[in-house]
Coordinates of C-alpha atoms in Angstrom, one line a residue:
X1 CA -96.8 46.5 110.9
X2 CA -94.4 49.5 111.2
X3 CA -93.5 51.4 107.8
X4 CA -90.3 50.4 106.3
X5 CA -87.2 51.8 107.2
X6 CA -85.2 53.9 104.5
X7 CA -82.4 51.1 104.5
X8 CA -85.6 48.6 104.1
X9 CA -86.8 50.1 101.1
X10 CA -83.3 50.8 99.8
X11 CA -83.0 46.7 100.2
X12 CA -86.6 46.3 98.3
X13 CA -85.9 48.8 95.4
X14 CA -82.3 46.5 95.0
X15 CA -84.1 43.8 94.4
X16 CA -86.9 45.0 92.2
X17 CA -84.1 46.3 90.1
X18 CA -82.2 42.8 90.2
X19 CA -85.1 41.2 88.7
X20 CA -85.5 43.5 86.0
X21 CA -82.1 42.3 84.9
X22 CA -82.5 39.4 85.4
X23 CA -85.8 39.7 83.1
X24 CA -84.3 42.0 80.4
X25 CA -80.8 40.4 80.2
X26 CA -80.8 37.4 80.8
X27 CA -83.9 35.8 79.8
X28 CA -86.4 38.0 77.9
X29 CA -85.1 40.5 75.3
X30 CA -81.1 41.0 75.1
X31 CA -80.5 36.7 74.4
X32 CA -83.0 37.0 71.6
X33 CA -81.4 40.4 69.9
X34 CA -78.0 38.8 70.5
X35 CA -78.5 35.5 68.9
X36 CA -80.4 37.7 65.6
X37 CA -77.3 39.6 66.0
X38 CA -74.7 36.9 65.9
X39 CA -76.9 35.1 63.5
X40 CA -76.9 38.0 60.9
X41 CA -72.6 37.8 61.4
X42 CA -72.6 33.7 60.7
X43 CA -72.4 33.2 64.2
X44 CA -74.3 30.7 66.7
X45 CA -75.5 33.0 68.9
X46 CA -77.4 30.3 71.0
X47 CA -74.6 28.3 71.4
X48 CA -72.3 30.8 72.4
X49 CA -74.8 32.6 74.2
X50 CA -74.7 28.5 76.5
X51 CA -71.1 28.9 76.8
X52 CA -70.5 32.4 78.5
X53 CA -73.5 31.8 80.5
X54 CA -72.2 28.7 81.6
X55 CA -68.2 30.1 82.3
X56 CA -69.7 33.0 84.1
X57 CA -71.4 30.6 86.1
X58 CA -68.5 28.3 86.8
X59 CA -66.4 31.3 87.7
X60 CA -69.2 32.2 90.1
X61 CA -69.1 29.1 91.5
X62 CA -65.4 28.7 92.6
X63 CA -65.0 32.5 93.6
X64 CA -68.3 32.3 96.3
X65 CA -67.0 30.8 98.9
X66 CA -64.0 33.3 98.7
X67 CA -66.3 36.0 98.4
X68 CA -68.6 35.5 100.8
X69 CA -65.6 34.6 103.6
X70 CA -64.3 38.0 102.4
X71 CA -67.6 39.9 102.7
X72 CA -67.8 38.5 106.0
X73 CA -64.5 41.1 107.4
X74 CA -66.6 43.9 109.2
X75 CA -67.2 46.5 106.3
X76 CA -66.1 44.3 103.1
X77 CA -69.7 43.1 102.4
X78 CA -70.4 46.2 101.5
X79 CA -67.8 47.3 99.5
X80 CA -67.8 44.2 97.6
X81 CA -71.2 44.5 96.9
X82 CA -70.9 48.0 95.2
X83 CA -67.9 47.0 93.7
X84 CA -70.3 43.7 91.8
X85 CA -72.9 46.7 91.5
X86 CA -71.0 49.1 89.6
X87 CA -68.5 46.5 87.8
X88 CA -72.3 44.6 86.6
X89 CA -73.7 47.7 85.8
X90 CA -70.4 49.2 83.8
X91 CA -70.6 46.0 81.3
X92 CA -74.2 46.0 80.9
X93 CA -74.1 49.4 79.7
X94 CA -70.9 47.9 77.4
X95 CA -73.4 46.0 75.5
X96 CA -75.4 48.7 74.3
X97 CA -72.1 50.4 72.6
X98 CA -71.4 48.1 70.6
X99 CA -72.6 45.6 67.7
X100 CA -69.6 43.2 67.3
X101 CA -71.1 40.0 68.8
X102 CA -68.0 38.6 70.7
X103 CA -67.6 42.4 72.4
X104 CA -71.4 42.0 73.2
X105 CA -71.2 38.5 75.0
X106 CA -68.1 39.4 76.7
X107 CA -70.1 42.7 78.0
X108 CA -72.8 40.0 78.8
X109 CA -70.6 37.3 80.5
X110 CA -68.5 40.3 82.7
X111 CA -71.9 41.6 83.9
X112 CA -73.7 38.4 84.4
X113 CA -70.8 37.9 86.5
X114 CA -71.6 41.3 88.2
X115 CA -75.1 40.5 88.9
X116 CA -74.3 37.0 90.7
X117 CA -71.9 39.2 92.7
X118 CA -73.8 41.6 94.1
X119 CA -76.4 38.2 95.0
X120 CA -73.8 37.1 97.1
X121 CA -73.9 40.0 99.0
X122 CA -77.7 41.6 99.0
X123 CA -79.2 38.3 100.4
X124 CA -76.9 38.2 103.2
X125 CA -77.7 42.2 104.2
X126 CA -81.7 41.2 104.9
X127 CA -80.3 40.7 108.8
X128 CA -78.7 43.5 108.3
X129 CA -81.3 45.9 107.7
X130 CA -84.2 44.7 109.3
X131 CA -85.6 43.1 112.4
X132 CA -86.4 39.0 113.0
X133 CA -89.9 40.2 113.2
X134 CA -89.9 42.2 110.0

């Protein structure tokens, strides 16, 4: 097996870094500090924490097809995928400035919305930046 390629690896570092969001954010640590959070403010933080999840999702859901017709103009996939990247990444780092719950779920639903984004896009450059027998 050859070594990788530098737009291999670039395509294997995306994705170890997807997963740690996807481990930090969305499952692990941040849905736990936001429901104590929301909690200590009288607020379900479980509940809501459902809801955005589930509206971020549903938006997902009826803009994909969209998206991924779009991404498929010669030079839009990637565009559209930095724009996910950096729109994800600028309400992630939203969260951590502030302690209002409802500022921190919107930061969380806006990024979570990011992050599916960008998965439209990053699965679809594997045949891009490899070979059928890589």
């Amino acid at each position: 097996m050859s070594p990788f390629t530098k737009t291999e690896k670039s395509w294997i570092m995306y994705d170890w870094a997807n997963s740690v969001y996807a481990t930090i954010i969305m499952s692990a640590i941040f849905p736990i500090y936001f429901a104590a959070v929301a909690k200590s403010n009288g607020i379900a933080g479980d509940v809501w924490w459902g809801y955005a999840t589930s509206a971020s999702s549903l938006i997902i859901a009826l803009t994909a097809p969209f998206l991924g017709a779009l991404g498929d103009f010669k030079g839009m996939k990637k565009r559209l995928f930095t724009f996910a990247l950096l729109f994800g990444a600028f309400f992630t780092a939203f969260m951590a400035f502030t302690d209002r719950p409802m500022l921190m779920l919107l930061g969380y639903s806006l990024s979570f919305i990011g992050f599916e984004g960008t998965s439209l896009f990053y699965d679809s450059f594997l045949t891009d930046v490899t070979t059928e027998s890589e």
